[in-house]
Coordinates of C-alpha atoms and ligand atoms in Angstrom, one line a residue:
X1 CA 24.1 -8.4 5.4
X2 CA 21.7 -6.9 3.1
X3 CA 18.0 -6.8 3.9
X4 CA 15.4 -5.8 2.0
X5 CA 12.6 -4.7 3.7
X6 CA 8.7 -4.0 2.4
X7 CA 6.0 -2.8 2.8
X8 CA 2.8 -4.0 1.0
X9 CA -0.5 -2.0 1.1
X10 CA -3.7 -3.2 -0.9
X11 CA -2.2 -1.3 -4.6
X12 CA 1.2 -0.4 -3.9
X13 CA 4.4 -1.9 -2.3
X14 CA 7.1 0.4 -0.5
X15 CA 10.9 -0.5 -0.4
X16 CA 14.3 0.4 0.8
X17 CA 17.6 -2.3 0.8
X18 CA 19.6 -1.6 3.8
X19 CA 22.8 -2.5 4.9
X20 CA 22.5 -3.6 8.1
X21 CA 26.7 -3.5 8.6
X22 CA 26.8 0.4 8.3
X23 CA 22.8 1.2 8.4
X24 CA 23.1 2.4 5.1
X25 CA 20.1 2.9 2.7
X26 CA 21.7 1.7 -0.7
X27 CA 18.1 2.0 -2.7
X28 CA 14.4 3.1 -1.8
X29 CA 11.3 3.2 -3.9
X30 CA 7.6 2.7 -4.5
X31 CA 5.6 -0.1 -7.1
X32 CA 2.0 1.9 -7.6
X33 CA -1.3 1.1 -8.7
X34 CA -0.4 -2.6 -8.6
X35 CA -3.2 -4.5 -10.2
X36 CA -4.7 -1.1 -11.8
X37 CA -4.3 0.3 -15.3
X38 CA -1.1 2.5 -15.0
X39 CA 0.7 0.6 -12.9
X40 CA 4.8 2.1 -12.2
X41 CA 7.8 2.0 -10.5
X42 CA 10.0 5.2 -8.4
X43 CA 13.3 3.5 -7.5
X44 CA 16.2 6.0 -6.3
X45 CA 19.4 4.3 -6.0
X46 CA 21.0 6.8 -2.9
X47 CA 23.4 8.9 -5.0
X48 CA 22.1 7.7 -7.8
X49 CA 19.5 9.1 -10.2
X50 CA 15.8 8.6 -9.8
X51 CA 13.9 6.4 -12.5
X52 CA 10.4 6.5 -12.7
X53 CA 8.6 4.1 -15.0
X54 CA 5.6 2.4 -16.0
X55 CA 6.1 -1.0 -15.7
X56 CA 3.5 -4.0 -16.1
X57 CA 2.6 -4.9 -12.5
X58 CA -0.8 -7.0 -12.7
X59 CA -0.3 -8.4 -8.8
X60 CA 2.2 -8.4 -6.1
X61 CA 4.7 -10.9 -7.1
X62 CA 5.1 -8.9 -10.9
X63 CA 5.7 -6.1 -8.1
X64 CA 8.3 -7.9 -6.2
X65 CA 9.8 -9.3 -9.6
X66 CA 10.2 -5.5 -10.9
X67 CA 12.1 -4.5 -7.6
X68 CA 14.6 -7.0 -7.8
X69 CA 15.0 -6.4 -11.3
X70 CA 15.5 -2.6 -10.4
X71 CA 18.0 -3.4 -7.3
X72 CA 20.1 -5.6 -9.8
X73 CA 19.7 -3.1 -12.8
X74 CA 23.1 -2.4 -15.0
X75 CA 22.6 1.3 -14.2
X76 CA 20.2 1.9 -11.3
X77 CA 20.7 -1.3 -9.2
X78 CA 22.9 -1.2 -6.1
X79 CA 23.0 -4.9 -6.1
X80 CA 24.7 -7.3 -8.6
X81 CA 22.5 -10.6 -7.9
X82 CA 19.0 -11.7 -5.7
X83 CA 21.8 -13.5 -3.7
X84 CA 23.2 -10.6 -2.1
X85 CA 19.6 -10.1 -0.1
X86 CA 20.0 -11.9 2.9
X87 CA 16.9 -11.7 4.6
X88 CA 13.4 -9.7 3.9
X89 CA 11.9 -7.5 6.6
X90 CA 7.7 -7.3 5.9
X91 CA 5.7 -4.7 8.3
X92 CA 2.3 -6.8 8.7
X93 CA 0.3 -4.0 10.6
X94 CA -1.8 -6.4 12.7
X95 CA -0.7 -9.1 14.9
X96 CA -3.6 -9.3 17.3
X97 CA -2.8 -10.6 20.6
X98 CA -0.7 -13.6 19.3
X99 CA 2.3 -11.1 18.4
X100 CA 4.2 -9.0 21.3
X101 CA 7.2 -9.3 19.0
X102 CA 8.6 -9.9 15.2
X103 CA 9.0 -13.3 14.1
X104 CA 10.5 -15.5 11.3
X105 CA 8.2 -15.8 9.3
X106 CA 6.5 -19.8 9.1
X107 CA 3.6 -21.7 7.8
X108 CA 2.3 -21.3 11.3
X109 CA 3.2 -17.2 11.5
X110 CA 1.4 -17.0 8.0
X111 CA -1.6 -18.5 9.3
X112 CA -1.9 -16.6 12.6
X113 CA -1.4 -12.9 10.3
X114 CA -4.3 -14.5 8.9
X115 CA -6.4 -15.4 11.6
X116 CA -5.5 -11.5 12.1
X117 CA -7.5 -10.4 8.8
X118 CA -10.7 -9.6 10.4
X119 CA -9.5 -6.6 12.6
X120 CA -7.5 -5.2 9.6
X121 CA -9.2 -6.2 6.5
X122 CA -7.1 -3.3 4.0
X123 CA -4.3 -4.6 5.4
X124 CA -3.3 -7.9 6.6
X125 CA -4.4 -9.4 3.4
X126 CA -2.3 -7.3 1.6
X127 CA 1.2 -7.9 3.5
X128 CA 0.4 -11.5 3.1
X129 CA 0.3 -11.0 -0.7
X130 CA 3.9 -9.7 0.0
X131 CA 5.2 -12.3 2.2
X132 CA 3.9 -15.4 -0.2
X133 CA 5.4 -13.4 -3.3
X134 CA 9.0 -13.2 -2.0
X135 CA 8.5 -16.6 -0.8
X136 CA 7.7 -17.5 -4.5
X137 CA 10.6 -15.2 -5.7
X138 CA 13.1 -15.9 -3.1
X139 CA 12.5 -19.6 -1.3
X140 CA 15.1 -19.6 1.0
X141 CA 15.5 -16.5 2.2
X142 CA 14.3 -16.1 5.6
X143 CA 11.9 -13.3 6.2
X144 CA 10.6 -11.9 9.5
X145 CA 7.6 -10.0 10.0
X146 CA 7.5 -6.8 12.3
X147 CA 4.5 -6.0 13.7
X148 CA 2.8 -2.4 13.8
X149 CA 0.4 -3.4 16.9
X150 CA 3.5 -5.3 18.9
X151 CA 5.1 -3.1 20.9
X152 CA 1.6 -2.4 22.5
X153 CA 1.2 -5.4 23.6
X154 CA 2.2 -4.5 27.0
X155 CA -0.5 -2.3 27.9
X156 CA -2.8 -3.3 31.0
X157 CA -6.1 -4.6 30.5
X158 CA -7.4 -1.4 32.4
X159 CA -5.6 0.8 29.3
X160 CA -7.3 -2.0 26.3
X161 CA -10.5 -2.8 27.1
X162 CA -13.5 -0.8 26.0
X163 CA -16.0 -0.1 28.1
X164 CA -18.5 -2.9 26.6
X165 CA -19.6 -5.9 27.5
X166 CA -16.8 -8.1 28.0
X167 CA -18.5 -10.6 26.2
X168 CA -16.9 -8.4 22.9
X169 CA -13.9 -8.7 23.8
X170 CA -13.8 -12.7 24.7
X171 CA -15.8 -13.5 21.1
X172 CA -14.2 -10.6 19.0
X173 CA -11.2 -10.0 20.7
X174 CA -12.3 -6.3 20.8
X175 CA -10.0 -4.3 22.2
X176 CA -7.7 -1.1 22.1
X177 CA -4.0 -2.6 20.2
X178 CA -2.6 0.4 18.8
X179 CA -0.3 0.9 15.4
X180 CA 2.7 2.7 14.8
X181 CA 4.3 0.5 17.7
X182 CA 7.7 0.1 15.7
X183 CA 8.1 3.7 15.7
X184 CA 7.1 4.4 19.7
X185 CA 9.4 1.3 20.1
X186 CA 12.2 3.5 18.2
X187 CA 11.5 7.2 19.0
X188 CA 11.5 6.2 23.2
X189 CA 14.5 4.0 22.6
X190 CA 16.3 7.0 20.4
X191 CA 15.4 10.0 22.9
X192 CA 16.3 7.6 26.2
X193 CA 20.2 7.5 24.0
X194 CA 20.3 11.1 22.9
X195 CA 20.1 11.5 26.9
X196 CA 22.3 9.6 27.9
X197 CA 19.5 8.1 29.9
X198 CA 18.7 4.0 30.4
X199 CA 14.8 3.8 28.7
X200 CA 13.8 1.9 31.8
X201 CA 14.2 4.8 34.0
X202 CA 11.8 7.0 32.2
X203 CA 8.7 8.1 31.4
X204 CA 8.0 9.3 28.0
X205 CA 5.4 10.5 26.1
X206 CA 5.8 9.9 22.0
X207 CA 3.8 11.9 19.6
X208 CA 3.8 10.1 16.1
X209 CA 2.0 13.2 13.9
X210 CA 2.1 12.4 10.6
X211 CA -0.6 11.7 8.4
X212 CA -1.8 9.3 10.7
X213 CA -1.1 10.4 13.9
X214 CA -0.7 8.4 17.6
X215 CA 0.4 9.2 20.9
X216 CA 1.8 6.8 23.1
X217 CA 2.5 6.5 27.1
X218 CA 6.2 4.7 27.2
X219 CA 6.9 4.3 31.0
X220 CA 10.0 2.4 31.7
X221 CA 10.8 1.1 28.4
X222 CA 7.3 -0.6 28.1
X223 CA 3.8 0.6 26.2
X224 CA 1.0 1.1 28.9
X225 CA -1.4 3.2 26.6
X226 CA -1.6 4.3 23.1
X227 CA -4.5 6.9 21.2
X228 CA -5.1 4.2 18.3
X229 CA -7.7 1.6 19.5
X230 CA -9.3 -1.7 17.6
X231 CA -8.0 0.1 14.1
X232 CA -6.0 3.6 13.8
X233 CA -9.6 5.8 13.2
X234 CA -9.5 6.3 17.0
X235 CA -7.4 9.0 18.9
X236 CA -6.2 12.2 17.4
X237 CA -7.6 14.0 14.6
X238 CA -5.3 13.1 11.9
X239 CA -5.2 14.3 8.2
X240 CA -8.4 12.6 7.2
X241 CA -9.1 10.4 9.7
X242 CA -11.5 11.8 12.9
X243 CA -9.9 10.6 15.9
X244 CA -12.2 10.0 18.7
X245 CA -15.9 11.2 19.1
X246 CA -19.5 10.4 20.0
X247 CA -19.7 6.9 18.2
X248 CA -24.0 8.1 18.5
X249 CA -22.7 10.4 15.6
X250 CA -22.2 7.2 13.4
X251 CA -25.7 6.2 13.2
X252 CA -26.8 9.5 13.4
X253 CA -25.3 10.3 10.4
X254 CA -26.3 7.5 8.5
X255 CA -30.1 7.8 9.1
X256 CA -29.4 11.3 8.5
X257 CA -27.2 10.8 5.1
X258 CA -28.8 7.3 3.8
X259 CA -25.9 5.7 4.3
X260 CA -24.6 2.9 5.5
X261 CA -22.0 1.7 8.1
X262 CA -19.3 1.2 6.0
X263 CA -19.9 4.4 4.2
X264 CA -20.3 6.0 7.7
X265 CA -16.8 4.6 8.6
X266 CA -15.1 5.4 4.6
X267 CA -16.2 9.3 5.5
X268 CA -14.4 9.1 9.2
X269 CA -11.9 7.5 7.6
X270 CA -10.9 9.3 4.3
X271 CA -13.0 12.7 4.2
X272 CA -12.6 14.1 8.0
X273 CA -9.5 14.9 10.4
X274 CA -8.0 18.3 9.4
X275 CA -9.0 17.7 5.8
X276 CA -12.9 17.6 6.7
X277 CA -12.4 20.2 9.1
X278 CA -10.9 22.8 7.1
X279 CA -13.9 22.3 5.0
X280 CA -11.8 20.3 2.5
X281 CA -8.6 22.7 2.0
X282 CA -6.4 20.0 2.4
X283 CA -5.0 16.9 4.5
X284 CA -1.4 17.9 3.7
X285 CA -0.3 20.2 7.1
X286 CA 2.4 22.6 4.7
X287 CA -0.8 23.4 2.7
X288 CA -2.7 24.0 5.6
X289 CA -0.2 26.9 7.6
X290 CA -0.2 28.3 4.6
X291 CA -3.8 28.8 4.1
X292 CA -4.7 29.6 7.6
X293 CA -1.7 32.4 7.2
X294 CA -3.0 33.7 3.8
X295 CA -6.8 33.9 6.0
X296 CA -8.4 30.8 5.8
X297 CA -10.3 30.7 9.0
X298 CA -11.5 27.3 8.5
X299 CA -7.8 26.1 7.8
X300 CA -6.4 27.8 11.5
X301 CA -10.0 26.4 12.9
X302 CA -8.6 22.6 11.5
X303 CA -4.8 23.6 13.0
X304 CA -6.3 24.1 16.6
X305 CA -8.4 21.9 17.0
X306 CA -5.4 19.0 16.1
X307 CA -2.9 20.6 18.4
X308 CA -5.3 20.7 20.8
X309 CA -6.1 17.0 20.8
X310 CA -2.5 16.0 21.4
X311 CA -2.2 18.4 24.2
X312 CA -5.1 16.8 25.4
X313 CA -3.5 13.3 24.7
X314 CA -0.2 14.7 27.0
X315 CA -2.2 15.7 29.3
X316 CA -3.9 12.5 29.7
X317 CA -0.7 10.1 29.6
X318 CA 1.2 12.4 31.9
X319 CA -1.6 11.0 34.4
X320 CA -1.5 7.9 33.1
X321 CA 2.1 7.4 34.2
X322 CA 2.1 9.5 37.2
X323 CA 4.5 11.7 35.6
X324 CA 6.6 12.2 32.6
X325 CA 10.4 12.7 31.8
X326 CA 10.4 13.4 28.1
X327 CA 7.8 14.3 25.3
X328 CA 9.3 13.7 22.1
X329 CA 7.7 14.5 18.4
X330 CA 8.2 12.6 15.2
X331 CA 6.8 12.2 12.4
X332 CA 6.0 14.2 8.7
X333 CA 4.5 16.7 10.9
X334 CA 6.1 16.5 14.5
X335 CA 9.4 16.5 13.1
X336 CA 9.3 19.4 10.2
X337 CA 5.7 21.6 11.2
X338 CA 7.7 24.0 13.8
X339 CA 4.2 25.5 13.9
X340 CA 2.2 22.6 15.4
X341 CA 4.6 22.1 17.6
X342 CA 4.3 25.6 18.5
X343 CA 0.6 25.1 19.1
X344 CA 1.1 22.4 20.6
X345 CA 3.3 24.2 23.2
X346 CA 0.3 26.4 24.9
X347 CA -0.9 23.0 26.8
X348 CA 2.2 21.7 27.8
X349 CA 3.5 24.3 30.3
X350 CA 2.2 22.9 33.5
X351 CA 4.4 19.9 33.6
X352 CA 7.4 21.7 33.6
X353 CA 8.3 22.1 29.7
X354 CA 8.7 24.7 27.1
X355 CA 9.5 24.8 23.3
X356 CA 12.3 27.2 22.4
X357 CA 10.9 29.2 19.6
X358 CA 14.6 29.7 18.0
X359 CA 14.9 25.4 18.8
X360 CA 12.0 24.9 17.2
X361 CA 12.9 26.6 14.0
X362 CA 14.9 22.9 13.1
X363 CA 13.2 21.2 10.9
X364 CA 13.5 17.0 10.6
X365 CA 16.7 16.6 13.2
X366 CA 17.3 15.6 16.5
X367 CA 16.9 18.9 18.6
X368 CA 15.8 19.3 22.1
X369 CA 13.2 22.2 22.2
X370 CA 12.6 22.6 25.7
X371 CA 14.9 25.0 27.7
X372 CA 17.8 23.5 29.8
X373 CA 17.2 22.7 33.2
X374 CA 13.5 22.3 32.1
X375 CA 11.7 19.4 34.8
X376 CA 10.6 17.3 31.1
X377 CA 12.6 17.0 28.2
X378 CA 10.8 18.1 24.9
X379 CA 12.7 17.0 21.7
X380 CA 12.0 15.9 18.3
X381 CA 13.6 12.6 17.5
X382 CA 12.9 11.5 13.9
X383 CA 11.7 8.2 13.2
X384 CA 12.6 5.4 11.0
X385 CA 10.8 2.2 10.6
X386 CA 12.2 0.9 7.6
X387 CA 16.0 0.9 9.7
X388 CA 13.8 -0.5 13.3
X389 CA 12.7 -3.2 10.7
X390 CA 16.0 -4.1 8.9
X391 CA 17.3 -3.7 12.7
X392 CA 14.5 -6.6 13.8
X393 CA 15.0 -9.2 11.1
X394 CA 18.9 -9.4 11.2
X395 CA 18.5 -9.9 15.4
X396 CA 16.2 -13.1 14.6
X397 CA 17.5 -14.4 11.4
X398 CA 21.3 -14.3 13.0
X399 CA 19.6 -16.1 15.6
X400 CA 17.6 -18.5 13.7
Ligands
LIG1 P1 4.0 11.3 7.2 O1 2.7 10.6 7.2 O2 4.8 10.9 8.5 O3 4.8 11.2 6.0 O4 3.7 12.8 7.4 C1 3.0 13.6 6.4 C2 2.7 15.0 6.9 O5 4.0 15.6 7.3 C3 2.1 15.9 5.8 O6 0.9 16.5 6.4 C4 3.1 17.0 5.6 O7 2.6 18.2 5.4 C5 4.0 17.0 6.8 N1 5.3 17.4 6.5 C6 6.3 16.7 5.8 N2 7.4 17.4 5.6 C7 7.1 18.7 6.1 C8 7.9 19.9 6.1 N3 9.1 20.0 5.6 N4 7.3 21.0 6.7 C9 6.0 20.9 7.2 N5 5.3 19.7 7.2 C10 5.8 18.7 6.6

């Protein structure tokens, strides 16, 4: 079967069709600046040429229409007809509490991802957009949506709450849920088989570092604690986002600034993490190696302070699980930036594990780092959503 699975954010919608018979990604591209002046289309058949195009997009359903009409394209389509899709993967990022798994997407699903909205206003409304566009495009068609929070749905209360009044969290539902679950849920599945090892016998710690950046605590094949909390600002320092800190600072800084909480929260968001750190050189972590080896002091300043935080963050689920079996790094960063992992190594030593400079020379493959015989397992196991998502909706929609 062939399954086409999206990804819809607020202006853009990311795609790849997948064979789900031989895994195979037949095409992959991006729809940009979706509702904006200047709106176009990357679309890279595999093997084929790249086309990139401005193309009319004025919402999400022009967007969706301009895919297909790219997929089924004389010259860059992989696909001769719409019928050939047999089911559409969507990655909603929140699911609350109501979703510990995907679904098939229903009337009842769609109104649940709504009830969703408020604790991820950017994007629930936006993967909706995508869900009733293919619905408008493609009725018929089942579609399933994955969920970045579900995975994390196993987490003990102890791990979720905040320490607040409960009150918050039976009113609001405020709570830790986490994101990037789909690729914890791969990465600890993927280094349990490169082992040869059942993923209910271990304990692993999964470091997600790429732009946005999470660590999770996988013990036995379940999540009990993740670094992202009510939305992804909290935990690591990421590439503009700042991870955890004082949440005084937020109202200090608005009194201080004239601003107000939503401008607070824009400048966590968008202007800190490495980027605001290294006093603006740049969110993107190639730019920043280079930089702090060509002297930027502020650039190496932004580099330790990150791979600090995720030692910090091993540290921390190493106790959380009474132990640990296997660290494993994926990710933009944590599988191709040998020299965060590098960095990363100097707090890692205690529990019984190494990084192999000449190992950790591989960049984006599966590689264990850590030295044989070594008490935990350090690897790099690359991630891939798109394929955990094409992998979700054919398991339900052969079922359904
Ligand atoms: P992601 O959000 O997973 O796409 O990760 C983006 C981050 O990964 C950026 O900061 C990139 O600098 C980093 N990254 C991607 N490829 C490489 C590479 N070949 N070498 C070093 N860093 C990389």
């Amino acid at each position: 079967m062939k399954v086409l699975v999206l990804n819809c954010g607020s202006s853009s919608l990311k795609y790849q069709l997948i064979d789900s018979d031989t895994e195979a990604v037949l095409a992959k591209g991006l729809c940009e600046r979706i509702g904006i002046d200047g709106s176009c289309i990357s679309h890279q058949p595999v093997g084929g040429e790249k086309v990139k195009e401005e193309a009319d997009m004025p919402d999400h359903t022009a967007a969706v229409k301009m895919v297909i009409e790219k997929l089924t394209d004389e010259k860059a389509g992989v696909i001769s007809s719409l019928e050939e899709i047999g089911a559409v993967g969507h990655r909603v990022v929140h699911g609350g509490e109501d979703f510990s798994e995907a679904v098939v997407i229903d009337e009842a699903v769609i109104h649940a991802i709504e009830g969703c909205s408020d604790l991820a206003p950017l994007h629930n409304p936006a993967n909706l957009i995508g869900i009733r566009s293919c619905q408008a495009i493609m009725p018929g068609v089942p579609m399933v949506a994955v969920f970045d929070t579900a995975f994390h749905q196993t987490m003990p209360k102890k791990a979720y709450l905040y320490g607040l009044p409960y009150e918050y969290y039976r009113k609001y539902k405020i709570r830790r849920y986490g994101f990037h679950g789909t690729s914890h849920d791969f990465v600890s599945k993927r280094a349990a088989q490169i082992l040869g090892k059942d993923r209910k016998d271990l304990k692993i710690i999964v470091c997600h570092l790429g732009n946005g950046a999470s660590v999770s605590a996988v013990k036995y094949g379940e999540s009990v604690d993740t670094s992202m909390g009510l939305t992804p600002l909290e935990g690591l320092i990421m590439g503009t986002r700042s991870g955890d800190m004082d949440p005084a600072i937020l109202s200090f800084l608005a009194e201080k600034e004239g601003l107000d909480a939503a401008q607070v929260i824009e400048i966590c968001n968008k202007k800190s993490g490495v980027l605001g750190l290294s006093d603006g050189a740049s969110s993107d972590f190639r730019d920043l190696v280079l930089a702090a080896e060509e002297g930027n002091e502020q650039a190496g300043h932004a580099l330790e302070a990150y791979a600090y935080r995720v030692g910090k963050y091993i540290g921390a689920y190493a106790a959380a699980m009474n132990g640990v079996d296997v660290i494993a790094f994926t990710a933009g960063v944590g599988e191709n930036n040998a020299e965060v992992r590098a960095m990363v190594a100097q707090y890692i030593g205690y529990l019984g594990t190494n990084i192999d400079p000449e190992r950790n020379r591989i960049r984006g493959e599966e590689v264990i780092l850590s030295d044989e015989g070594a008490k935990v397992v350090t690897m790099v196991v690359p991630t891939n959503e798109e394929l955990a998502i094409a992998r979700e909706t054919v398991r339900l929609t052969k079922k359904s």
